[in-house]
Amino acid sequence: MLISELYTAVQGEGAYSGTPSVFLRTTGCNLRCWFCDTPFTSWNPEGEDVPLEELRQRISAFGVEHVVITGGEPMMPVEMTELTRQLKEAGHFITIETAGTIFRDVTADLMSISPKLSNSSPKQDEKWLARHDETRLRPEVVAILTNRFNYQLKFVVDTPDDLDEIEEYLAPMANIDRRRVWLMPQATTREELAEKTVWLKPLAQQHHFRFSSRLHIEAFGNVRGK
Ligand code: SF4
């Protein structure tokens, strides 16, 4: 499997925020968000091809229960079905962080789904713009994932206007529990994060959603491997 990073850190977002975890970051993504904070998995994918068994051993060798499988888009590699099965068998708690555009038969304790709003569109890139916008929302995939797995939905919010789009997106999804919906500021620097937190926190409360900061940005800014 092509991976770009394998490291330990503290989960910085959502329900398990603050939990020490192993992060496996796969390379390759079917989207091209302009604000992508891991362009080395999407715009300019790079990585190391690691055999499955070796990868499972390398993950377990950290001796950490929680494993966060992220990307890129971690539902792309076909080997993810077998890797997650083996990790579960080895006693790990598995979170998969996905944009919710691809279904794969995986094993996960938490499906962390981050549907991409129109604020993600790469307006500067004509080649990717149409493809990104056609692909970024797959409510039928999100419906399967939220029915089959323990889930959380995370939305990256850039401006207060994004709330209307989130409400519109969720309106036909009767099964979604609003207490499992997290709003996070779109930010790549501490300053931006702090500035957007001021208005987003109360806005999340008003809409009965939850607010999530991004602890890794609070602590380090946008630094790779943290
Ligand atoms: S879905 Fe995630 S990895 Fe892919 S381009 Fe968007 S932010 Fe980057």
PDB file of C-alpha atoms and ligand atoms in Angstrom:
ATOM      1  CA  MET A   1       0.000   0.000   0.000  1.00  0.00           C
ATOM      2  CA  LEU A   2       1.260   3.474  -0.853  1.00  0.00           C
ATOM      3  CA  ILE A   3       1.694   5.431   2.352  1.00  0.00           C
ATOM      4  CA  SER A   4       3.060   8.890   2.939  1.00  0.00           C
ATOM      5  CA  GLU A   5       3.393   8.943   6.727  1.00  0.00           C
ATOM      6  CA  LEU A   6       3.292   6.695   9.784  1.00  0.00           C
ATOM      7  CA  TYR A   7       3.760   8.390  13.146  1.00  0.00           C
ATOM      8  CA  THR A   8       2.327   8.782  16.632  1.00  0.00           C
ATOM      9  CA  ALA A   9       0.575  11.943  17.771  1.00  0.00           C
ATOM     10  CA  VAL A  10      -2.477  13.081  19.661  1.00  0.00           C
ATOM     11  CA  GLN A  11      -5.786  13.061  17.772  1.00  0.00           C
ATOM     12  CA  GLY A  12      -6.527  16.740  17.219  1.00  0.00           C
ATOM     13  CA  GLU A  13     -10.142  16.737  16.017  1.00  0.00           C
ATOM     14  CA  GLY A  14     -13.577  15.395  16.851  1.00  0.00           C
ATOM     15  CA  ALA A  15     -14.867  12.920  19.430  1.00  0.00           C
ATOM     16  CA  TYR A  16     -11.486  11.373  20.291  1.00  0.00           C
ATOM     17  CA  SER A  17      -9.640  14.672  20.449  1.00  0.00           C
ATOM     18  CA  GLY A  18      -6.707  14.334  22.834  1.00  0.00           C
ATOM     19  CA  THR A  19      -6.320  10.561  22.376  1.00  0.00           C
ATOM     20  CA  PRO A  20      -2.766   9.294  21.689  1.00  0.00           C
ATOM     21  CA  SER A  21      -2.906   7.542  18.329  1.00  0.00           C
ATOM     22  CA  VAL A  22      -0.872   6.048  15.527  1.00  0.00           C
ATOM     23  CA  PHE A  23      -1.531   7.929  12.302  1.00  0.00           C
ATOM     24  CA  LEU A  24      -1.307   6.039   9.035  1.00  0.00           C
ATOM     25  CA  ARG A  25      -1.557   8.430   6.126  1.00  0.00           C
ATOM     26  CA  THR A  26      -2.199   6.894   2.730  1.00  0.00           C
ATOM     27  CA  THR A  27      -1.226   8.634  -0.477  1.00  0.00           C
ATOM     28  CA  GLY A  28      -3.698   9.418  -3.259  1.00  0.00           C
ATOM     29  CA  CYS A  29      -6.961  11.340  -3.280  1.00  0.00           C
ATOM     30  CA  ASN A  30      -9.856  11.613  -5.719  1.00  0.00           C
ATOM     31  CA  LEU A  31     -10.440  15.268  -4.691  1.00  0.00           C
ATOM     32  CA  ARG A  32      -8.323  18.433  -4.864  1.00  0.00           C
ATOM     33  CA  CYS A  33      -9.437  20.834  -2.117  1.00  0.00           C
ATOM     34  CA  TRP A  34      -7.659  24.172  -2.530  1.00  0.00           C
ATOM     35  CA  PHE A  35      -6.942  24.264   1.216  1.00  0.00           C
ATOM     36  CA  CYS A  36      -5.629  20.690   1.402  1.00  0.00           C
ATOM     37  CA  ASP A  37      -3.177  20.582   4.308  1.00  0.00           C
ATOM     38  CA  THR A  38      -1.575  17.388   2.983  1.00  0.00           C
ATOM     39  CA  PRO A  39      -0.816  18.268  -0.668  1.00  0.00           C
ATOM     40  CA  PHE A  40       1.830  15.533  -0.651  1.00  0.00           C
ATOM     41  CA  THR A  41      -1.095  13.039  -0.708  1.00  0.00           C
ATOM     42  CA  SER A  42      -3.284  14.844  -3.259  1.00  0.00           C
ATOM     43  CA  TRP A  43      -1.864  17.637  -5.452  1.00  0.00           C
ATOM     44  CA  ASN A  44       1.635  16.148  -5.511  1.00  0.00           C
ATOM     45  CA  PRO A  45       1.247  12.598  -4.244  1.00  0.00           C
ATOM     46  CA  GLU A  46       4.358  10.929  -2.925  1.00  0.00           C
ATOM     47  CA  GLY A  47       4.923   7.891  -0.783  1.00  0.00           C
ATOM     48  CA  GLU A  48       6.447   4.542  -0.020  1.00  0.00           C
ATOM     49  CA  ASP A  49       4.986   1.223  -1.159  1.00  0.00           C
ATOM     50  CA  VAL A  50       4.825  -0.965   1.961  1.00  0.00           C
ATOM     51  CA  PRO A  51       3.673  -4.611   1.890  1.00  0.00           C
ATOM     52  CA  LEU A  52       0.544  -5.196   3.969  1.00  0.00           C
ATOM     53  CA  GLU A  53       2.023  -7.518   6.567  1.00  0.00           C
ATOM     54  CA  GLU A  54       4.999  -5.239   7.142  1.00  0.00           C
ATOM     55  CA  LEU A  55       2.653  -2.269   7.496  1.00  0.00           C
ATOM     56  CA  ARG A  56       0.487  -4.025  10.091  1.00  0.00           C
ATOM     57  CA  GLN A  57       3.587  -4.976  12.064  1.00  0.00           C
ATOM     58  CA  ARG A  58       4.978  -1.437  11.887  1.00  0.00           C
ATOM     59  CA  ILE A  59       1.660  -0.031  13.166  1.00  0.00           C
ATOM     60  CA  SER A  60       1.351  -2.513  16.048  1.00  0.00           C
ATOM     61  CA  ALA A  61       5.018  -2.031  17.010  1.00  0.00           C
ATOM     62  CA  PHE A  62       4.153   1.445  18.362  1.00  0.00           C
ATOM     63  CA  GLY A  63       2.146  -0.273  21.122  1.00  0.00           C
ATOM     64  CA  VAL A  64      -0.698   2.269  20.852  1.00  0.00           C
ATOM     65  CA  GLU A  65      -4.340   1.095  20.815  1.00  0.00           C
ATOM     66  CA  HIS A  66      -5.882   3.848  18.674  1.00  0.00           C
ATOM     67  CA  VAL A  67      -5.044   3.839  14.992  1.00  0.00           C
ATOM     68  CA  VAL A  68      -6.220   6.691  12.787  1.00  0.00           C
ATOM     69  CA  ILE A  69      -6.207   5.872   9.096  1.00  0.00           C
ATOM     70  CA  THR A  70      -6.237   9.065   7.119  1.00  0.00           C
ATOM     71  CA  GLY A  71      -5.083  10.454   3.807  1.00  0.00           C
ATOM     72  CA  GLY A  72      -5.375  11.474   1.115  1.00  0.00           C
ATOM     73  CA  GLU A  73      -8.456   9.319   0.739  1.00  0.00           C
ATOM     74  CA  PRO A  74      -7.887   6.101   2.719  1.00  0.00           C
ATOM     75  CA  MET A  75     -10.901   4.354   1.164  1.00  0.00           C
ATOM     76  CA  MET A  76      -9.091   4.285  -2.206  1.00  0.00           C
ATOM     77  CA  PRO A  77      -6.605   1.421  -1.649  1.00  0.00           C
ATOM     78  CA  VAL A  78      -8.246  -1.996  -2.131  1.00  0.00           C
ATOM     79  CA  GLU A  79      -5.906  -3.435   0.524  1.00  0.00           C
ATOM     80  CA  MET A  80      -7.690  -1.340   3.179  1.00  0.00           C
ATOM     81  CA  THR A  81     -10.276  -4.112   3.696  1.00  0.00           C
ATOM     82  CA  GLU A  82      -7.620  -6.616   4.710  1.00  0.00           C
ATOM     83  CA  LEU A  83      -5.437  -4.173   6.645  1.00  0.00           C
ATOM     84  CA  THR A  84      -8.315  -2.980   8.850  1.00  0.00           C
ATOM     85  CA  ARG A  85      -9.442  -6.570   9.433  1.00  0.00           C
ATOM     86  CA  GLN A  86      -5.940  -7.503  10.617  1.00  0.00           C
ATOM     87  CA  LEU A  87      -5.612  -4.397  12.791  1.00  0.00           C
ATOM     88  CA  LYS A  88      -8.922  -5.168  14.493  1.00  0.00           C
ATOM     89  CA  GLU A  89      -7.796  -8.747  15.074  1.00  0.00           C
ATOM     90  CA  ALA A  90      -4.647  -7.333  16.696  1.00  0.00           C
ATOM     91  CA  GLY A  91      -6.859  -5.393  19.173  1.00  0.00           C
ATOM     92  CA  HIS A  92      -6.672  -1.863  17.757  1.00  0.00           C
ATOM     93  CA  PHE A  93      -9.396   0.797  17.866  1.00  0.00           C
ATOM     94  CA  ILE A  94      -9.664   1.998  14.279  1.00  0.00           C
ATOM     95  CA  THR A  95     -10.766   5.418  13.090  1.00  0.00           C
ATOM     96  CA  ILE A  96     -11.005   6.003   9.350  1.00  0.00           C
ATOM     97  CA  GLU A  97     -10.977   9.624   8.215  1.00  0.00           C
ATOM     98  CA  THR A  98     -12.659   9.863   4.818  1.00  0.00           C
ATOM     99  CA  ALA A  99     -14.350  12.481   2.651  1.00  0.00           C
ATOM    100  CA  GLY A 100     -17.227  10.001   2.211  1.00  0.00           C
ATOM    101  CA  THR A 101     -17.091   9.666  -1.580  1.00  0.00           C
ATOM    102  CA  ILE A 102     -16.004   6.013  -1.825  1.00  0.00           C
ATOM    103  CA  PHE A 103     -17.413   2.932  -0.135  1.00  0.00           C
ATOM    104  CA  ARG A 104     -15.157   0.035   0.742  1.00  0.00           C
ATOM    105  CA  ASP A 105     -15.916  -2.940   2.953  1.00  0.00           C
ATOM    106  CA  VAL A 106     -13.591  -2.071   5.836  1.00  0.00           C
ATOM    107  CA  THR A 107     -13.539  -2.628   9.594  1.00  0.00           C
ATOM    108  CA  ALA A 108     -13.759   0.536  11.703  1.00  0.00           C
ATOM    109  CA  ASP A 109     -14.742   1.556  15.230  1.00  0.00           C
ATOM    110  CA  LEU A 110     -15.317   5.129  14.097  1.00  0.00           C
ATOM    111  CA  MET A 111     -16.023   6.322  10.573  1.00  0.00           C
ATOM    112  CA  SER A 112     -15.052   9.981  10.591  1.00  0.00           C
ATOM    113  CA  ILE A 113     -16.632  11.505   7.504  1.00  0.00           C
ATOM    114  CA  SER A 114     -15.747  14.943   6.237  1.00  0.00           C
ATOM    115  CA  PRO A 115     -17.960  15.865   3.254  1.00  0.00           C
ATOM    116  CA  LYS A 116     -16.385  18.671   1.277  1.00  0.00           C
ATOM    117  CA  LEU A 117     -18.452  21.858   0.888  1.00  0.00           C
ATOM    118  CA  SER A 118     -18.311  24.216  -2.101  1.00  0.00           C
ATOM    119  CA  ASN A 119     -15.713  26.224  -0.133  1.00  0.00           C
ATOM    120  CA  SER A 120     -13.216  23.439  -0.986  1.00  0.00           C
ATOM    121  CA  SER A 121     -13.360  23.911  -4.780  1.00  0.00           C
ATOM    122  CA  PRO A 122      -9.989  24.558  -6.430  1.00  0.00           C
ATOM    123  CA  LYS A 123     -11.104  27.633  -8.380  1.00  0.00           C
ATOM    124  CA  GLN A 124      -7.554  28.331  -9.519  1.00  0.00           C
ATOM    125  CA  ASP A 125      -7.231  24.981 -11.271  1.00  0.00           C
ATOM    126  CA  GLU A 126      -9.414  24.531 -14.347  1.00  0.00           C
ATOM    127  CA  LYS A 127      -8.294  20.961 -14.864  1.00  0.00           C
ATOM    128  CA  TRP A 128      -9.486  19.843 -11.421  1.00  0.00           C
ATOM    129  CA  LEU A 129     -12.388  22.191 -10.721  1.00  0.00           C
ATOM    130  CA  ALA A 130     -15.134  20.276 -12.600  1.00  0.00           C
ATOM    131  CA  ARG A 131     -13.865  16.870 -11.490  1.00  0.00           C
ATOM    132  CA  HIS A 132     -13.640  17.958  -7.849  1.00  0.00           C
ATOM    133  CA  ASP A 133     -17.132  19.480  -7.850  1.00  0.00           C
ATOM    134  CA  GLU A 134     -18.696  16.429  -9.538  1.00  0.00           C
ATOM    135  CA  THR A 135     -17.088  14.090  -6.998  1.00  0.00           C
ATOM    136  CA  ARG A 136     -17.002  15.919  -3.655  1.00  0.00           C
ATOM    137  CA  LEU A 137     -20.517  15.023  -2.442  1.00  0.00           C
ATOM    138  CA  ARG A 138     -21.796  11.451  -2.473  1.00  0.00           C
ATOM    139  CA  PRO A 139     -24.763  11.446  -0.059  1.00  0.00           C
ATOM    140  CA  GLU A 140     -25.562   7.850  -1.078  1.00  0.00           C
ATOM    141  CA  VAL A 141     -22.106   6.743   0.123  1.00  0.00           C
ATOM    142  CA  VAL A 142     -22.442   8.763   3.343  1.00  0.00           C
ATOM    143  CA  ALA A 143     -25.840   7.091   3.940  1.00  0.00           C
ATOM    144  CA  ILE A 144     -24.248   3.630   3.756  1.00  0.00           C
ATOM    145  CA  LEU A 145     -21.324   4.638   5.980  1.00  0.00           C
ATOM    146  CA  THR A 146     -23.523   6.240   8.648  1.00  0.00           C
ATOM    147  CA  ASN A 147     -25.883   3.240   8.680  1.00  0.00           C
ATOM    148  CA  ARG A 148     -23.150   0.682   8.884  1.00  0.00           C
ATOM    149  CA  PHE A 149     -20.622   2.309  11.229  1.00  0.00           C
ATOM    150  CA  ASN A 150     -20.368   4.313  14.410  1.00  0.00           C
ATOM    151  CA  TYR A 151     -19.776   7.695  12.791  1.00  0.00           C
ATOM    152  CA  GLN A 152     -19.057  11.381  13.144  1.00  0.00           C
ATOM    153  CA  LEU A 153     -19.492  14.021  10.451  1.00  0.00           C
ATOM    154  CA  LYS A 154     -16.932  16.822  10.355  1.00  0.00           C
ATOM    155  CA  PHE A 155     -17.376  19.952   8.280  1.00  0.00           C
ATOM    156  CA  VAL A 156     -14.580  22.396   7.574  1.00  0.00           C
ATOM    157  CA  VAL A 157     -16.120  25.871   7.855  1.00  0.00           C
ATOM    158  CA  ASP A 158     -14.545  28.870   6.165  1.00  0.00           C
ATOM    159  CA  THR A 159     -17.212  31.580   6.567  1.00  0.00           C
ATOM    160  CA  PRO A 160     -20.505  31.838   8.516  1.00  0.00           C
ATOM    161  CA  ASP A 161     -22.387  31.433   5.187  1.00  0.00           C
ATOM    162  CA  ASP A 162     -21.210  27.814   5.058  1.00  0.00           C
ATOM    163  CA  LEU A 163     -23.788  26.976   7.743  1.00  0.00           C
ATOM    164  CA  ASP A 164     -26.636  27.318   5.221  1.00  0.00           C
ATOM    165  CA  GLU A 165     -24.929  24.829   2.938  1.00  0.00           C
ATOM    166  CA  ILE A 166     -24.417  22.363   5.796  1.00  0.00           C
ATOM    167  CA  GLU A 167     -28.079  22.601   6.811  1.00  0.00           C
ATOM    168  CA  GLU A 168     -29.139  22.094   3.190  1.00  0.00           C
ATOM    169  CA  TYR A 169     -26.868  19.066   2.873  1.00  0.00           C
ATOM    170  CA  LEU A 170     -28.181  17.469   6.076  1.00  0.00           C
ATOM    171  CA  ALA A 171     -31.873  18.241   5.488  1.00  0.00           C
ATOM    172  CA  PRO A 172     -32.682  15.044   3.513  1.00  0.00           C
ATOM    173  CA  MET A 173     -30.595  12.860   5.882  1.00  0.00           C
ATOM    174  CA  ALA A 174     -33.127  12.037   8.563  1.00  0.00           C
ATOM    175  CA  ASN A 175     -30.855   9.481  10.275  1.00  0.00           C
ATOM    176  CA  ILE A 176     -28.076  11.948  11.123  1.00  0.00           C
ATOM    177  CA  ASP A 177     -27.703  12.697  14.827  1.00  0.00           C
ATOM    178  CA  ARG A 178     -26.744  16.375  15.171  1.00  0.00           C
ATOM    179  CA  ARG A 179     -24.675  15.591  18.263  1.00  0.00           C
ATOM    180  CA  ARG A 180     -22.358  13.660  15.955  1.00  0.00           C
ATOM    181  CA  VAL A 181     -21.871  16.623  13.634  1.00  0.00           C
ATOM    182  CA  TRP A 182     -18.708  18.634  14.297  1.00  0.00           C
ATOM    183  CA  LEU A 183     -17.804  22.000  12.835  1.00  0.00           C
ATOM    184  CA  MET A 184     -14.126  22.911  12.536  1.00  0.00           C
ATOM    185  CA  PRO A 185     -12.536  26.153  11.358  1.00  0.00           C
ATOM    186  CA  GLN A 186     -10.769  26.102   8.006  1.00  0.00           C
ATOM    187  CA  ALA A 187      -7.316  27.149   9.124  1.00  0.00           C
ATOM    188  CA  THR A 188      -3.697  26.383   8.442  1.00  0.00           C
ATOM    189  CA  THR A 189      -2.210  28.776  10.997  1.00  0.00           C
ATOM    190  CA  ARG A 190      -2.798  29.354  14.721  1.00  0.00           C
ATOM    191  CA  GLU A 191      -3.898  32.928  14.025  1.00  0.00           C
ATOM    192  CA  GLU A 192      -6.535  31.882  11.482  1.00  0.00           C
ATOM    193  CA  LEU A 193      -7.766  29.144  13.810  1.00  0.00           C
ATOM    194  CA  ALA A 194      -8.141  31.562  16.738  1.00  0.00           C
ATOM    195  CA  GLU A 195      -9.897  34.182  14.610  1.00  0.00           C
ATOM    196  CA  LYS A 196     -12.482  31.726  13.181  1.00  0.00           C
ATOM    197  CA  THR A 197     -13.041  29.996  16.535  1.00  0.00           C
ATOM    198  CA  VAL A 198     -14.465  33.261  17.912  1.00  0.00           C
ATOM    199  CA  TRP A 199     -17.512  33.192  15.605  1.00  0.00           C
ATOM    200  CA  LEU A 200     -17.751  29.479  14.815  1.00  0.00           C
ATOM    201  CA  LYS A 201     -18.039  28.193  18.396  1.00  0.00           C
ATOM    202  CA  PRO A 202     -21.278  30.088  19.200  1.00  0.00           C
ATOM    203  CA  LEU A 203     -22.634  29.431  15.698  1.00  0.00           C
ATOM    204  CA  ALA A 204     -22.172  25.671  16.174  1.00  0.00           C
ATOM    205  CA  GLN A 205     -24.032  25.891  19.474  1.00  0.00           C
ATOM    206  CA  GLN A 206     -26.919  27.831  17.914  1.00  0.00           C
ATOM    207  CA  HIS A 207     -27.350  25.089  15.298  1.00  0.00           C
ATOM    208  CA  HIS A 208     -27.040  22.295  17.912  1.00  0.00           C
ATOM    209  CA  PHE A 209     -23.831  21.017  16.324  1.00  0.00           C
ATOM    210  CA  ARG A 210     -20.548  20.442  18.118  1.00  0.00           C
ATOM    211  CA  PHE A 211     -17.453  22.557  17.733  1.00  0.00           C
ATOM    212  CA  SER A 212     -14.054  20.990  17.267  1.00  0.00           C
ATOM    213  CA  SER A 213     -10.805  22.850  17.377  1.00  0.00           C
ATOM    214  CA  ARG A 214      -7.743  21.440  15.620  1.00  0.00           C
ATOM    215  CA  LEU A 215      -5.283  20.707  18.400  1.00  0.00           C
ATOM    216  CA  HIS A 216      -2.368  19.942  16.069  1.00  0.00           C
ATOM    217  CA  ILE A 217      -2.663  23.419  14.484  1.00  0.00           C
ATOM    218  CA  GLU A 218      -3.089  25.038  17.927  1.00  0.00           C
ATOM    219  CA  ALA A 219       0.110  23.356  19.073  1.00  0.00           C
ATOM    220  CA  PHE A 220       2.323  23.330  15.999  1.00  0.00           C
ATOM    221  CA  GLY A 221       0.707  25.273  13.128  1.00  0.00           C
ATOM    222  CA  ASN A 222       0.615  23.329   9.859  1.00  0.00           C
ATOM    223  CA  VAL A 223       3.577  21.029  10.449  1.00  0.00           C
ATOM    224  CA  ARG A 224       3.957  17.645   8.823  1.00  0.00           C
ATOM    225  CA  GLY A 225       3.949  14.511  11.041  1.00  0.00           C
ATOM    226  CA  LYS A 226       2.219  16.124  14.056  1.00  0.00           C
TER     227      LYS A 226
HETATM  228  S1  SF4 B   1     -10.159  15.301   0.536  1.00  0.00           S
HETATM  229 FE1  SF4 B   1      -8.624  15.657   2.114  1.00  0.00          FE
HETATM  230  S2  SF4 B   1      -6.702  14.842   1.241  1.00  0.00           S
HETATM  231 FE2  SF4 B   1      -8.161  15.055  -0.446  1.00  0.00          FE
HETATM  232  S3  SF4 B   1      -7.686  17.069  -1.318  1.00  0.00           S
HETATM  233 FE3  SF4 B   1      -9.353  17.355   0.174  1.00  0.00          FE
HETATM  234  S4  SF4 B   1      -8.315  17.901   2.103  1.00  0.00           S
HETATM  235 FE4  SF4 B   1      -6.757  17.001   0.724  1.00  0.00          FE
END
